[in-house]
Amino acid sequence: MEMKINVSVLIKVLALQCLAVLCASQDFDFFYFVQQWPGSYCDTNKGCCYPKTGKPAADFGIHGLWPNYKDGSYPSNCDPQAPFNPSEIRDLSSRIQKDWPTLACPSGDGLAFWEHEWTKHGTCSESVLDQHDYFATALSLKNQSNLLRSLKTAGIIPNGGYYSLESIKSAIKDGMGYTPYIECNVDESGNSQLYQVYLCVDSNGSSLIECPVFPHGKCGSTIEFPTF
Ligand code: 5GP
Ligand code: 5GP
């Protein structure tokens, strides 16, 4: 009899351990911190709409902070129980409007974009960053990473000119200390252009790191840096 109780306890313990392993697999290894160049979002066939608050500054804007695995895959939509709640980020309101503007059509106030990013990506790093800290961390990373200045120092400016992909990567590496991943899209004439810059961040959201893995994609060897 005593033996039977022990076996059932053992089974329960094992079941809990399996559950813990399953839950842990919801975790992640690092973040991509992704910024978008508004000129390249806007001059595609799809076009863009300025936010209701007006034309954003001619600067990189935040797209998102995305939990990722070292094997290149990533979790998404991890917690339907954690809806986006704008009142939790009220104190960040002016900074988020300035640094995380929405360019999708129709014109919006940004809430739909931030909600999408929280629901798809932010809910997968809740073990480390709650909703307020998720947005505050992205804003602070934006503050630490002046991409436009790094590029300008190397003579790379958003003037509609063409620059080698290598020169863009090394300008950001020299300015930031870490090698970025550059994502391109194409303008209305089909030219490859600088669309998004990915930097990697440790799983606490506290420091930039070298990327454990880069996304795959295609840019020309020379790409356009459009005006905005
Ligand atoms: P696309 O298919 O346009 O490259 O990406 C669409 C969306 O999928 C992105 O905006 C982002 O939400 C997600 N995504 C694409 N690639 C990655 C990636 O490498 N890591 C993560 N975490 N999300 C990604
Ligand atoms: P992701 O590609 O991150 O999964 O999805 C981006 C979603 O946010 C899309 O539904 C897109 O319409 C919306 N969105 C709103 N504003 C922006 C913006 O300024 N840039 C991008 N890339 N997506 C935006």
mmCIF file of C-alpha atoms and ligand atoms in Angstrom:
data_model
loop_
_atom_site.group_PDB
_atom_site.id
_atom_site.type_symbol
_atom_site.label_atom_id
_atom_site.label_comp_id
_atom_site.label_asym_id
_atom_site.label_seq_id
_atom_site.Cartn_x
_atom_site.Cartn_y
_atom_site.Cartn_z
ATOM 1 C CA MET A 1 0.000 0.000 0.000
ATOM 2 C CA GLU A 2 2.737 2.393 1.025
ATOM 3 C CA MET A 3 4.595 1.486 -2.169
ATOM 4 C CA LYS A 4 1.534 2.430 -4.277
ATOM 5 C CA ILE A 5 1.309 5.890 -2.690
ATOM 6 C CA ASN A 6 4.966 6.509 -3.427
ATOM 7 C CA VAL A 7 4.496 5.508 -7.051
ATOM 8 C CA SER A 8 1.592 7.879 -7.488
ATOM 9 C CA VAL A 9 3.571 10.679 -5.830
ATOM 10 C CA LEU A 10 6.435 9.887 -8.161
ATOM 11 C CA ILE A 11 4.151 10.063 -11.185
ATOM 12 C CA LYS A 12 2.826 13.437 -10.025
ATOM 13 C CA VAL A 13 6.342 14.791 -9.534
ATOM 14 C CA LEU A 14 7.370 13.572 -12.990
ATOM 15 C CA ALA A 15 4.248 15.080 -14.546
ATOM 16 C CA LEU A 16 5.009 18.443 -12.918
ATOM 17 C CA GLN A 17 8.574 18.295 -14.163
ATOM 18 C CA CYS A 18 7.380 17.632 -17.716
ATOM 19 C CA LEU A 19 5.032 20.583 -17.437
ATOM 20 C CA ALA A 20 7.895 22.776 -16.238
ATOM 21 C CA VAL A 21 9.976 21.716 -19.247
ATOM 22 C CA LEU A 22 7.070 22.524 -21.555
ATOM 23 C CA CYS A 23 6.624 25.916 -19.934
ATOM 24 C CA ALA A 24 10.348 26.612 -20.119
ATOM 25 C CA SER A 25 10.229 25.924 -23.841
ATOM 26 C CA GLN A 26 8.007 29.026 -24.040
ATOM 27 C CA ASP A 27 11.097 30.964 -23.017
ATOM 28 C CA PHE A 28 13.520 32.532 -25.475
ATOM 29 C CA ASP A 29 17.224 33.157 -25.975
ATOM 30 C CA PHE A 30 17.600 36.804 -27.024
ATOM 31 C CA PHE A 31 15.717 39.723 -28.577
ATOM 32 C CA TYR A 32 15.883 41.332 -31.964
ATOM 33 C CA PHE A 33 15.454 45.070 -31.548
ATOM 34 C CA VAL A 34 14.097 46.193 -34.910
ATOM 35 C CA GLN A 35 13.994 49.760 -36.183
ATOM 36 C CA GLN A 36 12.453 50.921 -39.463
ATOM 37 C CA TRP A 37 13.434 53.727 -41.821
ATOM 38 C CA PRO A 38 10.171 55.619 -42.516
ATOM 39 C CA GLY A 39 11.273 56.734 -46.007
ATOM 40 C CA SER A 40 11.536 53.086 -47.048
ATOM 41 C CA TYR A 41 8.206 52.115 -45.473
ATOM 42 C CA CYS A 42 6.508 54.942 -47.373
ATOM 43 C CA ASP A 43 7.952 54.762 -50.879
ATOM 44 C CA THR A 44 6.812 51.199 -51.657
ATOM 45 C CA ASN A 45 3.794 50.358 -53.817
ATOM 46 C CA LYS A 46 1.715 50.080 -50.642
ATOM 47 C CA GLY A 47 2.548 53.574 -49.457
ATOM 48 C CA CYS A 48 2.036 54.824 -45.923
ATOM 49 C CA CYS A 49 -0.118 57.122 -43.826
ATOM 50 C CA TYR A 50 1.324 59.531 -41.278
ATOM 51 C CA PRO A 51 0.033 59.098 -37.753
ATOM 52 C CA LYS A 52 -2.789 61.370 -36.593
ATOM 53 C CA THR A 53 -0.211 63.331 -34.600
ATOM 54 C CA GLY A 54 1.560 64.401 -37.807
ATOM 55 C CA LYS A 55 4.615 63.500 -39.866
ATOM 56 C CA PRO A 56 7.181 61.685 -37.728
ATOM 57 C CA ALA A 57 10.731 62.959 -37.415
ATOM 58 C CA ALA A 58 13.169 61.947 -40.163
ATOM 59 C CA ASP A 59 14.677 59.266 -37.934
ATOM 60 C CA PHE A 60 14.558 55.516 -37.506
ATOM 61 C CA GLY A 61 11.461 54.470 -35.577
ATOM 62 C CA ILE A 62 10.944 51.381 -33.455
ATOM 63 C CA HIS A 63 9.206 48.431 -35.122
ATOM 64 C CA GLY A 64 9.492 45.991 -32.274
ATOM 65 C CA LEU A 65 11.398 44.058 -29.658
ATOM 66 C CA TRP A 66 11.127 40.422 -30.664
ATOM 67 C CA PRO A 67 12.003 37.410 -28.502
ATOM 68 C CA ASN A 68 13.888 34.829 -30.562
ATOM 69 C CA TYR A 69 15.545 31.439 -30.287
ATOM 70 C CA LYS A 70 19.192 30.784 -31.113
ATOM 71 C CA ASP A 71 18.128 28.359 -33.838
ATOM 72 C CA GLY A 72 16.464 31.245 -35.696
ATOM 73 C CA SER A 73 12.876 30.318 -34.865
ATOM 74 C CA TYR A 74 10.726 32.423 -32.584
ATOM 75 C CA PRO A 75 7.687 32.187 -30.327
ATOM 76 C CA SER A 76 4.645 34.356 -30.968
ATOM 77 C CA ASN A 77 1.268 35.170 -29.390
ATOM 78 C CA CYS A 78 2.259 33.494 -26.144
ATOM 79 C CA ASP A 79 -0.416 34.713 -23.746
ATOM 80 C CA PRO A 80 -4.009 35.431 -24.763
ATOM 81 C CA GLN A 81 -4.591 36.154 -21.062
ATOM 82 C CA ALA A 82 -2.461 39.329 -21.250
ATOM 83 C CA PRO A 83 -4.310 41.880 -23.385
ATOM 84 C CA PHE A 84 -2.677 45.182 -24.294
ATOM 85 C CA ASN A 85 -3.611 47.822 -21.744
ATOM 86 C CA PRO A 86 -2.772 51.412 -22.782
ATOM 87 C CA SER A 87 -3.217 52.673 -19.218
ATOM 88 C CA GLU A 88 -0.104 50.712 -18.185
ATOM 89 C CA ILE A 89 2.076 52.823 -20.469
ATOM 90 C CA ARG A 90 0.490 56.221 -19.913
ATOM 91 C CA ASP A 91 3.732 57.589 -18.486
ATOM 92 C CA LEU A 92 5.546 56.645 -21.725
ATOM 93 C CA SER A 93 2.960 58.246 -23.979
ATOM 94 C CA SER A 94 4.932 61.169 -25.428
ATOM 95 C CA ARG A 95 8.127 59.130 -25.906
ATOM 96 C CA ILE A 96 6.326 56.230 -27.528
ATOM 97 C CA GLN A 97 4.492 58.539 -29.942
ATOM 98 C CA LYS A 98 7.775 60.128 -30.970
ATOM 99 C CA ASP A 99 9.982 57.025 -31.144
ATOM 100 C CA TRP A 100 7.481 54.296 -32.157
ATOM 101 C CA PRO A 101 5.278 56.007 -34.762
ATOM 102 C CA THR A 102 2.860 54.026 -36.902
ATOM 103 C CA LEU A 103 3.003 54.474 -40.664
ATOM 104 C CA ALA A 104 0.360 51.969 -41.704
ATOM 105 C CA CYS A 105 -2.833 53.094 -43.419
ATOM 106 C CA PRO A 106 -5.315 54.325 -42.485
ATOM 107 C CA SER A 107 -3.773 56.928 -40.150
ATOM 108 C CA GLY A 108 -3.806 55.792 -36.566
ATOM 109 C CA ASP A 109 -2.753 56.961 -33.133
ATOM 110 C CA GLY A 110 -0.254 54.096 -32.765
ATOM 111 C CA LEU A 111 -2.310 52.025 -30.325
ATOM 112 C CA ALA A 112 -3.087 49.324 -32.909
ATOM 113 C CA PHE A 113 0.626 48.975 -33.798
ATOM 114 C CA TRP A 114 1.745 48.792 -30.153
ATOM 115 C CA GLU A 115 -1.052 46.367 -29.348
ATOM 116 C CA HIS A 116 0.028 44.123 -32.236
ATOM 117 C CA GLU A 117 3.661 44.151 -31.104
ATOM 118 C CA TRP A 118 2.725 43.439 -27.484
ATOM 119 C CA THR A 119 0.338 40.616 -28.355
ATOM 120 C CA LYS A 120 2.542 38.933 -30.940
ATOM 121 C CA HIS A 121 5.982 39.443 -29.376
ATOM 122 C CA GLY A 122 5.765 41.080 -25.939
ATOM 123 C CA THR A 123 3.634 38.300 -24.464
ATOM 124 C CA CYS A 124 6.518 35.891 -25.194
ATOM 125 C CA SER A 125 8.956 37.706 -22.901
ATOM 126 C CA GLU A 126 6.570 38.294 -19.991
ATOM 127 C CA SER A 127 8.737 36.168 -17.725
ATOM 128 C CA VAL A 128 11.333 38.974 -17.962
ATOM 129 C CA LEU A 129 9.457 42.155 -18.892
ATOM 130 C CA ASP A 130 5.909 43.034 -17.966
ATOM 131 C CA GLN A 131 3.937 45.256 -20.334
ATOM 132 C CA HIS A 132 5.254 48.540 -18.973
ATOM 133 C CA ASP A 133 8.840 47.309 -18.946
ATOM 134 C CA TYR A 134 8.542 45.819 -22.432
ATOM 135 C CA PHE A 135 7.757 49.246 -23.908
ATOM 136 C CA ALA A 136 10.127 51.118 -21.572
ATOM 137 C CA THR A 137 12.968 48.756 -22.557
ATOM 138 C CA ALA A 138 12.389 49.280 -26.276
ATOM 139 C CA LEU A 139 12.326 53.061 -25.767
ATOM 140 C CA SER A 140 15.519 52.962 -23.771
ATOM 141 C CA LEU A 141 17.241 50.830 -26.442
ATOM 142 C CA LYS A 142 16.185 53.381 -29.047
ATOM 143 C CA ASN A 143 17.737 56.079 -26.899
ATOM 144 C CA GLN A 144 21.024 54.171 -26.719
ATOM 145 C CA SER A 145 21.222 53.490 -30.434
ATOM 146 C CA ASN A 146 21.561 56.495 -32.645
ATOM 147 C CA LEU A 147 21.636 54.763 -36.021
ATOM 148 C CA LEU A 148 21.325 57.951 -38.021
ATOM 149 C CA ARG A 149 24.347 59.460 -36.271
ATOM 150 C CA SER A 150 26.423 56.307 -36.795
ATOM 151 C CA LEU A 151 25.578 56.342 -40.487
ATOM 152 C CA LYS A 152 26.173 60.083 -40.869
ATOM 153 C CA THR A 153 29.618 59.783 -39.299
ATOM 154 C CA ALA A 154 30.480 57.452 -42.171
ATOM 155 C CA GLY A 155 29.026 59.847 -44.749
ATOM 156 C CA ILE A 156 25.857 57.788 -45.223
ATOM 157 C CA ILE A 157 22.819 60.054 -45.285
ATOM 158 C CA PRO A 158 19.164 59.614 -46.318
ATOM 159 C CA ASN A 159 19.436 61.599 -49.547
ATOM 160 C CA GLY A 160 18.145 59.035 -52.024
ATOM 161 C CA GLY A 161 21.720 57.990 -52.792
ATOM 162 C CA TYR A 162 23.111 54.459 -53.080
ATOM 163 C CA TYR A 163 25.537 52.974 -50.573
ATOM 164 C CA SER A 164 27.197 49.601 -50.342
ATOM 165 C CA LEU A 165 25.541 47.217 -47.908
ATOM 166 C CA GLU A 166 28.969 46.535 -46.386
ATOM 167 C CA SER A 167 29.582 50.257 -45.734
ATOM 168 C CA ILE A 168 26.195 50.526 -43.973
ATOM 169 C CA LYS A 169 26.906 47.494 -41.798
ATOM 170 C CA SER A 170 30.367 48.696 -40.838
ATOM 171 C CA ALA A 171 29.154 52.231 -40.087
ATOM 172 C CA ILE A 172 26.632 50.803 -37.595
ATOM 173 C CA LYS A 173 29.184 48.340 -36.208
ATOM 174 C CA ASP A 174 31.660 51.210 -35.689
ATOM 175 C CA GLY A 175 29.048 53.472 -34.079
ATOM 176 C CA MET A 176 27.245 50.908 -31.926
ATOM 177 C CA GLY A 177 29.888 48.267 -31.336
ATOM 178 C CA TYR A 178 27.730 45.448 -32.729
ATOM 179 C CA THR A 179 27.080 44.088 -36.194
ATOM 180 C CA PRO A 180 23.513 44.724 -37.349
ATOM 181 C CA TYR A 181 21.344 42.760 -39.731
ATOM 182 C CA ILE A 182 19.992 44.926 -42.546
ATOM 183 C CA GLU A 183 16.611 44.147 -44.087
ATOM 184 C CA CYS A 184 15.750 45.640 -47.472
ATOM 185 C CA ASN A 185 12.499 46.247 -49.294
ATOM 186 C CA VAL A 186 11.888 47.676 -52.736
ATOM 187 C CA ASP A 187 10.638 51.109 -53.764
ATOM 188 C CA GLU A 188 8.026 51.742 -56.467
ATOM 189 C CA SER A 189 10.676 51.369 -59.171
ATOM 190 C CA GLY A 190 11.913 48.070 -57.770
ATOM 191 C CA ASN A 191 15.146 49.397 -56.225
ATOM 192 C CA SER A 192 16.473 47.607 -53.146
ATOM 193 C CA GLN A 193 16.630 49.968 -50.178
ATOM 194 C CA LEU A 194 17.491 50.141 -46.482
ATOM 195 C CA TYR A 195 14.252 49.233 -44.681
ATOM 196 C CA GLN A 196 14.994 47.812 -41.204
ATOM 197 C CA VAL A 197 17.977 47.485 -38.901
ATOM 198 C CA TYR A 198 18.132 44.580 -36.430
ATOM 199 C CA LEU A 199 20.308 44.711 -33.346
ATOM 200 C CA CYS A 200 20.437 41.919 -30.777
ATOM 201 C CA VAL A 201 19.773 42.295 -27.077
ATOM 202 C CA ASP A 202 20.335 39.867 -24.207
ATOM 203 C CA SER A 203 17.319 38.065 -22.798
ATOM 204 C CA ASN A 204 17.022 40.548 -19.898
ATOM 205 C CA GLY A 205 16.606 43.394 -22.341
ATOM 206 C CA SER A 206 19.540 45.135 -20.694
ATOM 207 C CA SER A 207 22.449 45.152 -23.152
ATOM 208 C CA LEU A 208 23.180 44.894 -26.829
ATOM 209 C CA ILE A 209 24.993 41.693 -27.806
ATOM 210 C CA GLU A 210 26.410 40.197 -30.992
ATOM 211 C CA CYS A 211 23.558 38.378 -32.747
ATOM 212 C CA PRO A 212 23.541 34.616 -32.042
ATOM 213 C CA VAL A 213 21.887 34.142 -35.443
ATOM 214 C CA PHE A 214 20.875 36.463 -38.263
ATOM 215 C CA PRO A 215 17.588 36.388 -40.161
ATOM 216 C CA HIS A 216 17.762 35.458 -43.851
ATOM 217 C CA GLY A 217 16.958 37.900 -46.591
ATOM 218 C CA LYS A 218 18.137 39.633 -49.651
ATOM 219 C CA CYS A 219 19.525 43.112 -50.184
ATOM 220 C CA GLY A 220 21.424 44.217 -53.246
ATOM 221 C CA SER A 221 25.166 44.724 -52.679
ATOM 222 C CA THR A 222 24.400 48.432 -53.151
ATOM 223 C CA ILE A 223 21.196 49.836 -51.680
ATOM 224 C CA GLU A 224 19.271 53.071 -51.656
ATOM 225 C CA PHE A 225 18.831 55.230 -48.556
ATOM 226 C CA PRO A 226 15.693 57.216 -49.424
ATOM 227 C CA THR A 227 14.770 60.608 -48.050
ATOM 228 C CA PHE A 228 11.873 61.033 -45.656
HETATM 229 P P1 5GP B 1 8.202 39.358 -42.667
HETATM 230 O O1 5GP B 1 7.544 38.110 -43.106
HETATM 231 O O2 5GP B 1 7.615 40.613 -43.237
HETATM 232 O O3 5GP B 1 9.706 39.338 -42.689
HETATM 233 O O4 5GP B 1 7.894 39.465 -41.117
HETATM 234 C C1 5GP B 1 6.587 39.587 -40.660
HETATM 235 C C2 5GP B 1 6.599 39.626 -39.175
HETATM 236 O O5 5GP B 1 7.018 38.357 -38.633
HETATM 237 C C3 5GP B 1 7.569 40.616 -38.523
HETATM 238 O O6 5GP B 1 7.094 41.918 -38.505
HETATM 239 C C4 5GP B 1 7.694 40.018 -37.156
HETATM 240 O O7 5GP B 1 6.551 40.269 -36.400
HETATM 241 C C5 5GP B 1 7.783 38.550 -37.469
HETATM 242 N N1 5GP B 1 9.176 38.124 -37.741
HETATM 243 C C6 5GP B 1 9.764 37.995 -38.971
HETATM 244 N N2 5GP B 1 11.020 37.534 -38.841
HETATM 245 C C7 5GP B 1 11.243 37.365 -37.518
HETATM 246 C C8 5GP B 1 12.350 36.899 -36.766
HETATM 247 O O8 5GP B 1 13.408 36.535 -37.279
HETATM 248 N N3 5GP B 1 12.184 36.859 -35.430
HETATM 249 C C9 5GP B 1 11.041 37.252 -34.821
HETATM 250 N N4 5GP B 1 10.987 37.176 -33.489
HETATM 251 N N5 5GP B 1 9.978 37.667 -35.496
HETATM 252 C C10 5GP B 1 10.071 37.744 -36.819
HETATM 253 P P1 5GP B 2 4.585 42.426 -37.912
HETATM 254 O O1 5GP B 2 5.114 42.575 -39.287
HETATM 255 O O2 5GP B 2 5.331 43.134 -36.838
HETATM 256 O O3 5GP B 2 4.007 41.119 -37.534
HETATM 257 O O4 5GP B 2 3.255 43.236 -38.087
HETATM 258 C C1 5GP B 2 3.216 44.594 -38.199
HETATM 259 C C2 5GP B 2 1.759 44.935 -38.076
HETATM 260 O O5 5GP B 2 1.672 46.228 -37.539
HETATM 261 C C3 5GP B 2 1.058 44.923 -39.401
HETATM 262 O O6 5GP B 2 -0.263 44.493 -39.195
HETATM 263 C C4 5GP B 2 1.075 46.369 -39.803
HETATM 264 O O7 5GP B 2 -0.021 46.748 -40.583
HETATM 265 C C5 5GP B 2 1.017 47.062 -38.463
HETATM 266 N N1 5GP B 2 1.733 48.332 -38.466
HETATM 267 C C6 5GP B 2 1.203 49.474 -38.045
HETATM 268 N N2 5GP B 2 2.091 50.481 -38.192
HETATM 269 C C7 5GP B 2 3.211 49.942 -38.706
HETATM 270 C C8 5GP B 2 4.461 50.492 -39.065
HETATM 271 O O8 5GP B 2 4.739 51.698 -38.950
HETATM 272 N N3 5GP B 2 5.384 49.620 -39.549
HETATM 273 C C9 5GP B 2 5.129 48.297 -39.696
HETATM 274 N N4 5GP B 2 6.096 47.508 -40.181
HETATM 275 N N5 5GP B 2 3.940 47.745 -39.363
HETATM 276 C C10 5GP B 2 2.986 48.571 -38.871
#
